Amino acid sequence: MKNPWVKGVSVLIVAGVAVGVNVLGYTKTKQAQQAQRIEQAVTTISNQQKQLETIQTAIDAAYEDETQDLLKPNVTVESMTKIENNLNRLKVTAADFSLSAKDLPAEVESLGQQKAQLQTQLQIVSDKVKLQQQLLKLFTNESINFQEAINDVIIQPEATLKEIETIREAVTLLPGEQWQAMMKEYLDYAQAQVSRANDLRTSFEEMLDDGKVTDAATYEHYLTAADSITQVRNPELKETFQTQLNQIGEQLGFGSMYYSQDETYE
């Protein structure tokens, strides 16, 4: 009859061998899975490189020329957002695949750097086009020339100097000598028109109190306001100021003045 102790040892040995086989099998399986993940990552990253090149071409095409200064007229916030989404989806680093850098070829690191550079370039284009859209909202014009500042813009009645200054500060933070100059010139046009409207509002507040003329409503003050109104481009503002001017003129016996929208502006 077999010794019970020997039988127990035999069982332990068999169990230990079984555990060892299972551990070895599990380790080999994990190694195979890891190798497969690395292989898939390398293949994916290789394909992503072509997409990085495509995105670089798209970013370059957003500019008028190789100086990467002025944007082309067809560049929009939507088109840049689409490119940005495509770029963000690209997996080109070990971390994107939950792997260590040592698991992947050395050239993968350069692709990660390339993606980061593209993100920086794309951010500049996006910021420029967004500021252009903010600038456009200052005016009643449906569109303006973003290659060369043209003084045919008409300010929105509600535009403020604070809005203009906010855009101006943001413009100075972005590269592009020509682009900055063009944007600042438009902002100067906007500032001049808003300042004129503000000055006229202040002037009429001084000359009228609840529709009645005050002591400030002198003939000289009246003529200064009348002359300034000829340079107001926004028809809504111009009509408001003309109404106030005529109130003063009728009460003081100066008569009424009317200025058409066909004036030659400064």
Short mmCIF file of C-alpha atoms in Angstrom, two decimals, residues 129-140 144-146 153 155-156 164 167 171 182-188 190:
data_model
loop_
_atom_site.label_atom_id
_atom_site.label_comp_id
_atom_site.label_asym_id
_atom_site.label_seq_id
_atom_site.Cartn_x
_atom_site.Cartn_y
_atom_site.Cartn_z
CA VAL A 129 -9.54 83.27 -39.04
CA LYS A 130 -11.49 83.57 -35.76
CA LEU A 131 -10.15 87.10 -35.24
CA GLN A 132 -11.08 87.95 -38.81
CA GLN A 133 -14.63 86.84 -38.08
CA GLN A 134 -14.70 88.90 -34.88
CA LEU A 135 -13.48 91.90 -36.86
CA LEU A 136 -16.17 91.39 -39.51
CA LYS A 137 -18.87 91.44 -36.80
CA LEU A 138 -17.85 95.02 -35.97
CA PHE A 139 -19.16 96.11 -39.38
CA THR A 140 -22.43 95.92 -41.24
CA ILE A 144 -14.50 92.58 -46.31
CA ASN A 145 -11.16 92.18 -48.05
CA PHE A 146 -8.78 90.31 -45.76
CA VAL A 153 -16.50 99.57 -43.96
CA ILE A 155 -19.55 100.21 -38.22
CA GLN A 156 -22.33 98.42 -36.37
CA ILE A 164 -12.02 96.88 -30.79
CA ILE A 167 -9.35 92.27 -30.91
CA VAL A 171 -3.92 90.46 -33.16
CA MET A 182 -4.17 94.78 -42.42
CA MET A 183 -6.11 93.90 -39.26
CA LYS A 184 -4.88 96.96 -37.37
CA GLU A 185 -5.84 99.22 -40.26
CA TYR A 186 -9.40 97.89 -40.21
CA LEU A 187 -9.45 98.31 -36.43
CA ASP A 188 -8.35 101.92 -36.89
CA ALA A 190 -13.62 100.93 -36.70
#
